[in-house]
Amino acid sequence: MSKKILVLPGDGIGQEVTASVLQILDFIIKKFSLNFSIDKLDVGGTAYEKFGSPIPETVLTAAKKADAVLFGAVGAPQWDGLSWEDRPENALLTLRKELNLFANLRPAFLFNELSNASPLKEKIIEGLDILIVRELTGGIYFGEPRGVVDDQSPNYAFNTMIYNEDEIRRIAKIAFESAQKRKGRLCSVEKANVLEVSKFWRSIVTEMSEEYPDVELSHQLADNAAMQLVLNPNQFDVIVASNLFGDILSDIAATLTGSIGMLPSASLDSSFKGMYEPCHGSAPDIANQDLANPLAMIGSLSMALRYSLEEETVANKIDKAIKKFIQKGFRTKDIATDVNYLKTSEVAEKIIEILENE
Ligand code: NAD
């Protein structure tokens, strides 16, 4: 049966980086005889201008039917003044919620050839290869009750950090299974020294570790984990954390690799259908100039092939091609050390050339 891929380019450089991915998709479908059907729709500000909504019903319906959604990026200053309903970013959060994408996987991988782009010293950062598994639909960002009380003295505001057992189990399962496929180490991050919800999180993850004897489980407090990520990032293989702590840790990990234009991500539901997107936004400052680095989007395609489209071998080939691209000295402007860099539209051609000569 054919696998359905929905491509949502969105706004700004989202359009440019998804164009690169469509070129590569076209090539791999022919080269590896893949049975994929591809649909492409407008989302974000682009959809708002055409249809009066950043996330038209047709997009939601198509996304629910898709095995994998490839999402570019949304947003630009001209839409910042709109109501939340109409803002491009609403498309992203609606998709995450409606598709029940509770697991966010963000690899932070450093190509040693690019270690000079990292803010950390080469000897600390060399060989970096971490996967952060962040819970995406629960915790303090969604917990009830929440609110602001402004008719008392003093006024106050509050949020609730809450996780039930099932929510912890399903994210931990993805983290344990990811560790099994990597170096077999999982670090669970929370604040069990001060938060009941974290103590509960730790007890569930510890109990589950009995089902995964091949995975070495450790626990770190969130403040220490943030420090360790900068001091000695290579101690980590897979990190699992709640929505709040995962948000902070994944941004620290992203910064370590030097350019946000290199970082892919996956957001999965319980049946491993998912949405795949680069970690960056729509970059209005470089949009329509053919300057964006599409490797994060191409890496996101590779993650889609691995997790949702059952094409691990092709995913490995794309990862290898990205590595070779860097090793051969090809650069986009964000990672270039001189004026010799490729345009966005030239990157896919080079990747295809490398795949062709495999
Ligand atoms: P951004 O990620 O778009 O850009 C930050 C900086 O990184 C900019 O200087 C940009 O030029 C650079 N950059 C980003 N991606 C790059 C790439 N692939 N190649 C080369 N350079 C790249 O973040 P921002 O400027 O804070 O936000 C811009 C817009 O994007 C806002 O409207 C914001 O709401 C939106 N945004 C969307 C998403 C998303 O769609 N997932 C995520 C973050 C921000």
Tab-separated table of C-alpha atoms and ligand atoms in Angstrom:
chain	number	residue	atom	x	y	z
A	1	MET	CA	0.000	0.000	0.000
A	2	SER	CA	1.264	3.439	-0.835
A	3	LYS	CA	2.465	5.672	2.020
A	4	LYS	CA	1.014	9.157	2.112
A	5	ILE	CA	3.292	12.160	2.528
A	6	LEU	CA	1.857	15.624	3.052
A	7	VAL	CA	4.233	18.522	2.348
A	8	LEU	CA	3.408	21.850	4.035
A	9	PRO	CA	6.034	24.417	2.942
A	10	GLY	CA	4.544	27.324	4.940
A	11	ASP	CA	6.235	30.719	4.826
A	12	GLY	CA	9.615	32.347	4.181
A	13	ILE	CA	12.483	29.868	3.859
A	14	GLY	CA	9.978	27.070	4.576
A	15	GLN	CA	9.120	27.340	0.864
A	16	GLU	CA	12.763	27.138	-0.189
A	17	VAL	CA	13.866	24.242	2.034
A	18	THR	CA	10.816	22.113	1.187
A	19	ALA	CA	11.544	22.684	-2.528
A	20	SER	CA	14.912	20.981	-1.910
A	21	VAL	CA	13.220	18.082	-0.151
A	22	LEU	CA	10.676	17.659	-2.943
A	23	GLN	CA	13.562	17.367	-5.426
A	24	ILE	CA	15.196	14.661	-3.299
A	25	LEU	CA	11.891	12.863	-2.757
A	26	ASP	CA	11.297	12.777	-6.489
A	27	PHE	CA	14.757	11.275	-6.976
A	28	ILE	CA	14.539	8.591	-4.258
A	29	ILE	CA	11.046	7.532	-5.316
A	30	LYS	CA	12.426	6.705	-8.771
A	31	LYS	CA	15.812	5.348	-7.670
A	32	PHE	CA	14.517	3.061	-4.907
A	33	SER	CA	11.043	2.349	-6.414
A	34	LEU	CA	9.247	3.728	-3.356
A	35	ASN	CA	5.470	3.576	-3.262
A	36	PHE	CA	4.747	7.076	-1.939
A	37	SER	CA	1.961	9.499	-2.793
A	38	ILE	CA	2.721	13.165	-2.236
A	39	ASP	CA	0.340	16.012	-1.599
A	40	LYS	CA	1.367	19.661	-1.093
A	41	LEU	CA	-0.786	22.305	0.602
A	42	ASP	CA	-0.520	25.863	1.898
A	43	VAL	CA	-0.265	26.531	5.607
A	44	GLY	CA	0.648	29.451	7.873
A	45	GLY	CA	0.641	33.041	6.631
A	46	THR	CA	0.573	31.857	3.012
A	47	ALA	CA	-2.692	29.986	3.680
A	48	TYR	CA	-4.091	32.915	5.677
A	49	GLU	CA	-3.585	35.236	2.680
A	50	LYS	CA	-5.272	32.799	0.274
A	51	PHE	CA	-7.992	31.250	2.412
A	52	GLY	CA	-8.358	33.470	5.499
A	53	SER	CA	-7.031	30.762	7.866
A	54	PRO	CA	-3.464	29.640	8.711
A	55	ILE	CA	-4.701	26.064	8.991
A	56	PRO	CA	-7.596	25.408	6.606
A	57	GLU	CA	-9.778	22.353	7.282
A	58	THR	CA	-8.420	20.665	4.117
A	59	VAL	CA	-4.920	20.745	5.645
A	60	LEU	CA	-6.066	19.178	8.907
A	61	THR	CA	-7.992	16.456	7.072
A	62	ALA	CA	-5.022	15.660	4.806
A	63	ALA	CA	-2.600	15.703	7.766
A	64	LYS	CA	-4.743	13.192	9.677
A	65	LYS	CA	-4.689	10.834	6.701
A	66	ALA	CA	-0.938	11.197	6.075
A	67	ASP	CA	1.724	8.799	7.346
A	68	ALA	CA	4.219	11.650	7.443
A	69	VAL	CA	3.842	15.418	7.295
A	70	LEU	CA	6.874	17.411	6.122
A	71	PHE	CA	6.497	20.893	7.572
A	72	GLY	CA	8.728	23.803	6.451
A	73	ALA	CA	8.255	26.801	8.753
A	74	VAL	CA	5.653	29.474	9.382
A	75	GLY	CA	5.521	33.112	10.432
A	76	ALA	CA	6.746	36.571	9.425
A	77	PRO	CA	6.508	40.030	10.984
A	78	GLN	CA	3.605	41.103	8.723
A	79	TRP	CA	1.345	38.600	10.499
A	80	ASP	CA	2.541	39.291	14.060
A	81	GLY	CA	-0.335	41.700	14.754
A	82	LEU	CA	-3.086	39.184	13.911
A	83	SER	CA	-5.247	37.514	16.560
A	84	TRP	CA	-3.892	34.133	17.784
A	85	GLU	CA	-6.542	32.296	15.701
A	86	ASP	CA	-5.181	33.833	12.504
A	87	ARG	CA	-1.481	33.809	13.300
A	88	PRO	CA	0.691	31.422	11.256
A	89	GLU	CA	2.143	29.817	14.416
A	90	ASN	CA	-1.358	28.633	15.321
A	91	ALA	CA	-1.066	26.160	12.430
A	92	LEU	CA	1.874	24.445	14.075
A	93	LEU	CA	0.296	24.106	17.516
A	94	THR	CA	-3.049	22.993	16.049
A	95	LEU	CA	-1.320	20.267	14.032
A	96	ARG	CA	0.659	19.044	17.069
A	97	LYS	CA	-2.517	18.927	19.144
A	98	GLU	CA	-4.897	17.476	16.545
A	99	LEU	CA	-2.419	14.797	15.464
A	100	ASN	CA	-1.617	13.982	19.097
A	101	LEU	CA	2.112	14.357	18.510
A	102	PHE	CA	3.272	13.730	22.061
A	103	ALA	CA	6.891	12.778	21.355
A	104	ASN	CA	9.375	15.279	20.017
A	105	LEU	CA	12.678	13.806	18.885
A	106	ARG	CA	15.534	16.202	18.296
A	107	PRO	CA	18.936	14.837	17.364
A	108	ALA	CA	21.868	17.169	17.992
A	109	PHE	CA	24.721	15.925	15.870
A	110	LEU	CA	27.996	17.664	15.138
A	111	PHE	CA	29.950	17.065	11.970
A	112	ASN	CA	33.557	17.296	13.126
A	113	GLU	CA	34.325	19.349	9.994
A	114	LEU	CA	32.011	22.035	11.434
A	115	SER	CA	33.328	22.027	14.994
A	116	ASN	CA	34.634	25.579	14.531
A	117	ALA	CA	30.988	26.727	14.220
A	118	SER	CA	30.238	25.525	17.779
A	119	PRO	CA	30.528	27.944	20.713
A	120	LEU	CA	32.296	25.160	22.685
A	121	LYS	CA	35.950	24.126	22.415
A	122	GLU	CA	36.638	21.451	19.803
A	123	LYS	CA	37.922	18.903	22.337
A	124	ILE	CA	34.625	19.113	24.273
A	125	ILE	CA	32.279	19.052	21.322
A	126	GLU	CA	33.967	16.617	18.903
A	127	GLY	CA	31.857	13.549	18.189
A	128	LEU	CA	28.653	15.047	19.635
A	129	ASP	CA	25.690	12.805	18.881
A	130	ILE	CA	22.715	13.224	21.224
A	131	LEU	CA	19.015	12.539	20.855
A	132	ILE	CA	16.630	14.559	23.002
A	133	VAL	CA	13.188	13.027	23.480
A	134	ARG	CA	10.824	15.706	24.745
A	135	GLU	CA	7.235	15.179	25.893
A	136	LEU	CA	5.245	17.613	23.762
A	137	THR	CA	1.551	17.631	24.653
A	138	GLY	CA	1.442	17.554	28.458
A	139	GLY	CA	3.136	18.963	31.538
A	140	ILE	CA	3.099	22.560	32.676
A	141	TYR	CA	2.401	24.010	29.194
A	142	PHE	CA	-1.042	22.402	29.144
A	143	GLY	CA	-1.744	21.604	32.827
A	144	GLU	CA	-4.974	22.796	34.462
A	145	PRO	CA	-5.767	24.763	36.532
A	146	ARG	CA	-3.858	27.750	35.216
A	147	GLY	CA	-4.561	31.447	35.342
A	148	VAL	CA	-3.990	34.942	36.584
A	149	VAL	CA	-5.763	36.367	39.629
A	150	ASP	CA	-5.758	40.145	39.420
A	151	ASP	CA	-8.380	41.183	41.962
A	152	GLN	CA	-6.476	40.339	45.136
A	153	SER	CA	-3.565	41.770	46.977
A	154	PRO	CA	-1.067	40.597	46.070
A	155	ASN	CA	-2.250	39.435	42.648
A	156	TYR	CA	-0.820	36.158	41.432
A	157	ALA	CA	-0.522	33.769	38.490
A	158	PHE	CA	-0.216	30.000	38.471
A	159	ASN	CA	0.313	26.938	36.289
A	160	THR	CA	0.092	23.239	36.976
A	161	MET	CA	2.777	20.695	36.179
A	162	ILE	CA	0.919	17.443	35.832
A	163	TYR	CA	1.651	14.074	34.241
A	164	ASN	CA	-0.356	10.902	34.479
A	165	GLU	CA	1.226	7.471	34.407
A	166	ASP	CA	0.217	6.766	30.786
A	167	GLU	CA	1.737	9.992	29.518
A	168	ILE	CA	5.058	9.160	31.200
A	169	ARG	CA	5.035	5.548	30.004
A	170	ARG	CA	4.430	6.384	26.342
A	171	ILE	CA	7.229	8.967	26.134
A	172	ALA	CA	9.628	6.773	28.141
A	173	LYS	CA	8.879	3.829	25.818
A	174	ILE	CA	9.962	5.884	22.796
A	175	ALA	CA	13.084	6.985	24.671
A	176	PHE	CA	14.054	3.438	25.757
A	177	GLU	CA	13.455	2.097	22.232
A	178	SER	CA	15.490	4.936	20.723
A	179	ALA	CA	18.354	4.161	23.120
A	180	GLN	CA	18.191	0.497	22.068
A	181	LYS	CA	18.762	1.563	18.449
A	182	ARG	CA	21.665	3.862	19.418
A	183	LYS	CA	24.377	3.448	22.063
A	184	GLY	CA	22.075	1.968	24.713
A	185	ARG	CA	22.216	4.814	27.233
A	186	LEU	CA	19.226	6.799	28.499
A	187	CYS	CA	19.309	9.744	30.892
A	188	SER	CA	15.964	10.795	32.368
A	189	VAL	CA	15.888	14.443	33.428
A	190	GLU	CA	13.573	15.968	36.056
A	191	LYS	CA	13.626	17.764	39.412
A	192	ALA	CA	12.839	14.852	41.707
A	193	ASN	CA	14.503	16.673	44.606
A	194	VAL	CA	11.740	19.314	44.742
A	195	LEU	CA	8.746	18.308	42.581
A	196	GLU	CA	6.260	15.513	43.318
A	197	VAL	CA	5.494	15.189	39.615
A	198	SER	CA	9.214	14.611	38.966
A	199	LYS	CA	9.467	11.988	41.729
A	200	PHE	CA	6.524	10.224	40.126
A	201	TRP	CA	8.191	10.534	36.682
A	202	ARG	CA	11.407	9.017	38.068
A	203	SER	CA	9.608	6.093	39.720
A	204	ILE	CA	7.737	5.166	36.518
A	205	VAL	CA	10.857	5.415	34.326
A	206	THR	CA	12.850	3.339	36.844
A	207	GLU	CA	10.142	0.677	36.958
A	208	MET	CA	10.053	0.540	33.138
A	209	SER	CA	13.811	0.077	32.915
A	210	GLU	CA	13.314	-3.580	33.982
A	211	GLU	CA	11.753	-4.190	30.547
A	212	TYR	CA	14.885	-2.791	28.889
A	213	PRO	CA	17.863	-4.586	30.471
A	214	ASP	CA	20.012	-3.641	27.454
A	215	VAL	CA	19.575	0.085	28.189
A	216	GLU	CA	21.681	1.731	30.880
A	217	LEU	CA	19.370	4.188	32.665
A	218	SER	CA	20.573	7.200	34.632
A	219	HIS	CA	18.779	10.166	36.180
A	220	GLN	CA	19.850	13.809	36.330
A	221	LEU	CA	18.278	16.867	37.867
A	222	ALA	CA	17.368	19.416	35.187
A	223	ASP	CA	19.734	22.135	36.424
A	224	ASN	CA	22.645	19.706	36.505
A	225	ALA	CA	21.707	18.292	33.076
A	226	ALA	CA	21.804	21.804	31.579
A	227	MET	CA	25.286	22.280	33.056
A	228	GLN	CA	26.488	18.819	31.958
A	229	LEU	CA	25.296	19.451	28.383
A	230	VAL	CA	27.749	22.320	28.175
A	231	LEU	CA	30.576	20.817	30.277
A	232	ASN	CA	30.631	17.299	28.894
A	233	PRO	CA	27.942	16.741	26.249
A	234	ASN	CA	29.487	13.483	25.046
A	235	GLN	CA	28.402	11.683	28.227
A	236	PHE	CA	24.849	11.644	26.764
A	237	ASP	CA	23.262	9.307	24.245
A	238	VAL	CA	19.464	9.717	24.653
A	239	ILE	CA	17.886	12.230	27.047
A	240	VAL	CA	14.184	12.028	27.962
A	241	ALA	CA	12.430	14.946	29.621
A	242	SER	CA	9.078	16.591	30.203
A	243	ASN	CA	7.754	19.376	27.995
A	244	LEU	CA	9.336	22.210	30.008
A	245	PHE	CA	12.748	20.680	30.734
A	246	GLY	CA	12.939	19.169	27.234
A	247	ASP	CA	12.230	22.567	25.678
A	248	ILE	CA	15.179	24.132	27.495
A	249	LEU	CA	17.602	21.229	27.050
A	250	SER	CA	16.880	20.793	23.340
A	251	ASP	CA	17.646	24.450	22.659
A	252	ILE	CA	20.933	24.190	24.556
A	253	ALA	CA	21.811	21.060	22.567
A	254	ALA	CA	20.876	22.811	19.299
A	255	THR	CA	23.200	25.707	20.061
A	256	LEU	CA	26.127	23.329	20.605
A	257	THR	CA	26.133	22.276	16.974
A	258	GLY	CA	26.710	25.768	15.588
A	259	SER	CA	23.928	26.273	13.032
A	260	ILE	CA	20.209	25.878	13.474
A	261	GLY	CA	20.052	25.230	9.719
A	262	MET	CA	21.436	21.718	10.340
A	263	LEU	CA	18.957	20.413	12.901
A	264	PRO	CA	15.996	18.195	12.012
A	265	SER	CA	13.171	17.096	14.296
A	266	ALA	CA	10.363	14.567	14.462
A	267	SER	CA	7.103	14.725	16.394
A	268	LEU	CA	5.385	11.368	16.683
A	269	ASP	CA	2.063	9.902	17.759
A	270	SER	CA	1.690	6.481	19.360
A	271	SER	CA	1.517	4.682	15.988
A	272	PHE	CA	4.705	6.371	14.771
A	273	LYS	CA	2.912	8.615	12.313
A	274	GLY	CA	4.456	12.016	12.572
A	275	MET	CA	5.307	15.511	11.573
A	276	TYR	CA	8.875	16.308	10.544
A	277	GLU	CA	10.306	19.792	10.534
A	278	PRO	CA	13.572	21.676	10.826
A	279	CYS	CA	14.217	23.258	14.241
A	280	HIS	CA	14.495	26.706	12.663
A	281	GLY	CA	11.759	29.180	11.786
A	282	SER	CA	10.890	30.971	8.554
A	283	ALA	CA	13.964	33.284	8.757
A	284	PRO	CA	12.386	36.407	7.206
A	285	ASP	CA	15.844	38.059	7.171
A	286	ILE	CA	17.098	35.686	4.461
A	287	ALA	CA	13.809	34.588	2.833
A	288	ASN	CA	13.600	34.585	-0.998
A	289	GLN	CA	17.355	35.058	-1.335
A	290	ASP	CA	18.322	31.437	-1.988
A	291	LEU	CA	20.551	31.554	1.113
A	292	ALA	CA	18.865	29.115	3.504
A	293	ASN	CA	20.549	25.899	4.531
A	294	PRO	CA	18.108	23.092	3.621
A	295	LEU	CA	20.038	20.326	5.450
A	296	ALA	CA	17.753	20.458	8.526
A	297	MET	CA	14.763	19.872	6.259
A	298	ILE	CA	16.583	17.129	4.340
A	299	GLY	CA	17.519	15.522	7.688
A	300	SER	CA	13.839	15.740	8.639
A	301	LEU	CA	12.964	13.785	5.494
A	302	SER	CA	15.453	11.147	6.586
A	303	MET	CA	13.765	10.946	10.015
A	304	ALA	CA	10.368	10.563	8.290
A	305	LEU	CA	11.730	7.682	6.218
A	306	ARG	CA	13.091	6.042	9.373
A	307	TYR	CA	10.184	6.478	11.796
A	308	SER	CA	6.980	6.748	9.743
A	309	LEU	CA	7.650	5.418	6.252
A	310	GLU	CA	9.468	2.151	7.047
A	311	GLU	CA	12.417	2.983	4.790
A	312	GLU	CA	15.352	2.836	7.222
A	313	THR	CA	17.831	1.858	4.482
A	314	VAL	CA	16.990	4.901	2.377
A	315	ALA	CA	17.127	7.072	5.529
A	316	ASN	CA	20.662	5.807	6.197
A	317	LYS	CA	21.651	6.608	2.607
A	318	ILE	CA	20.410	10.191	2.968
A	319	ASP	CA	22.242	10.623	6.294
A	320	LYS	CA	25.387	9.293	4.648
A	321	ALA	CA	24.937	11.664	1.699
A	322	ILE	CA	24.593	14.670	4.065
A	323	LYS	CA	27.798	13.569	5.812
A	324	LYS	CA	29.631	13.201	2.509
A	325	PHE	CA	28.334	16.609	1.372
A	326	ILE	CA	29.995	18.203	4.422
A	327	GLN	CA	33.156	16.084	4.112
A	328	LYS	CA	33.558	17.141	0.475
A	329	GLY	CA	33.656	20.742	1.711
A	330	PHE	CA	30.284	21.899	0.370
A	331	ARG	CA	28.818	24.685	2.520
A	332	THR	CA	25.815	26.966	2.638
A	333	LYS	CA	26.286	30.546	3.787
A	334	ASP	CA	25.463	29.916	7.474
A	335	ILE	CA	28.281	27.352	7.828
A	336	ALA	CA	30.753	28.754	5.301
A	337	THR	CA	34.099	30.171	6.401
A	338	ASP	CA	34.626	32.076	3.129
A	339	VAL	CA	32.612	33.343	0.178
A	340	ASN	CA	32.497	29.966	-1.566
A	341	TYR	CA	29.096	28.646	-0.644
A	342	LEU	CA	26.191	26.986	-2.402
A	343	LYS	CA	22.765	28.487	-2.881
A	344	THR	CA	19.787	26.700	-1.342
A	345	SER	CA	18.669	25.540	-4.770
A	346	GLU	CA	22.078	23.937	-5.465
A	347	VAL	CA	22.199	21.756	-2.336
A	348	ALA	CA	19.619	19.163	-3.393
A	349	GLU	CA	21.437	18.676	-6.711
A	350	LYS	CA	24.683	17.887	-4.864
A	351	ILE	CA	22.937	15.495	-2.468
A	352	ILE	CA	21.295	13.754	-5.432
A	353	GLU	CA	24.663	13.525	-7.210
A	354	ILE	CA	26.134	11.849	-4.103
A	355	LEU	CA	23.171	9.444	-3.837
A	356	GLU	CA	23.459	8.681	-7.559
A	357	ASN	CA	27.132	7.677	-7.214
A	358	GLU	CA	26.551	5.538	-4.105
B	1	NAD	P1	14.489	31.682	12.804
B	1	NAD	O1	14.867	30.287	13.135
B	1	NAD	O2	13.559	31.852	11.660
B	1	NAD	O3	15.822	32.530	12.482
B	1	NAD	C1	16.843	32.743	13.457
B	1	NAD	C2	18.167	33.062	12.744
B	1	NAD	O4	18.686	31.865	12.172
B	1	NAD	C3	18.016	34.052	11.608
B	1	NAD	O5	19.146	34.886	11.564
B	1	NAD	C4	17.969	33.199	10.360
B	1	NAD	O6	18.456	33.828	9.210
B	1	NAD	C5	18.844	32.016	10.762
B	1	NAD	N1	18.388	30.773	10.140
B	1	NAD	C6	17.301	30.049	10.478
B	1	NAD	N2	17.179	28.984	9.693
B	1	NAD	C7	18.207	29.021	8.829
B	1	NAD	C8	18.612	28.183	7.754
B	1	NAD	N3	17.945	27.074	7.408
B	1	NAD	N4	19.718	28.525	7.072
B	1	NAD	C9	20.429	29.621	7.388
B	1	NAD	N5	20.105	30.457	8.413
B	1	NAD	C10	18.987	30.161	9.111
B	1	NAD	O7	13.886	32.335	14.119
B	1	NAD	P2	13.233	33.771	14.338
B	1	NAD	O8	13.973	34.806	13.529
B	1	NAD	O9	13.141	33.912	15.795
B	1	NAD	O10	11.747	33.658	13.788
B	1	NAD	C11	11.342	34.074	12.498
B	1	NAD	C12	9.892	33.673	12.273
B	1	NAD	O11	9.795	32.249	12.299
B	1	NAD	C13	8.924	34.190	13.351
B	1	NAD	O12	7.731	34.568	12.726
B	1	NAD	C14	8.700	32.969	14.244
B	1	NAD	O13	7.455	32.985	14.884
B	1	NAD	C15	8.778	31.856	13.229
B	1	NAD	N6	9.193	30.550	13.805
B	1	NAD	C16	8.572	29.470	13.264
B	1	NAD	C17	8.949	28.201	13.684
B	1	NAD	C18	8.292	27.037	13.020
B	1	NAD	O14	7.592	27.217	12.044
B	1	NAD	N7	8.510	25.829	13.509
B	1	NAD	C19	9.943	28.042	14.631
B	1	NAD	C20	10.582	29.180	15.149
B	1	NAD	C21	10.194	30.443	14.698
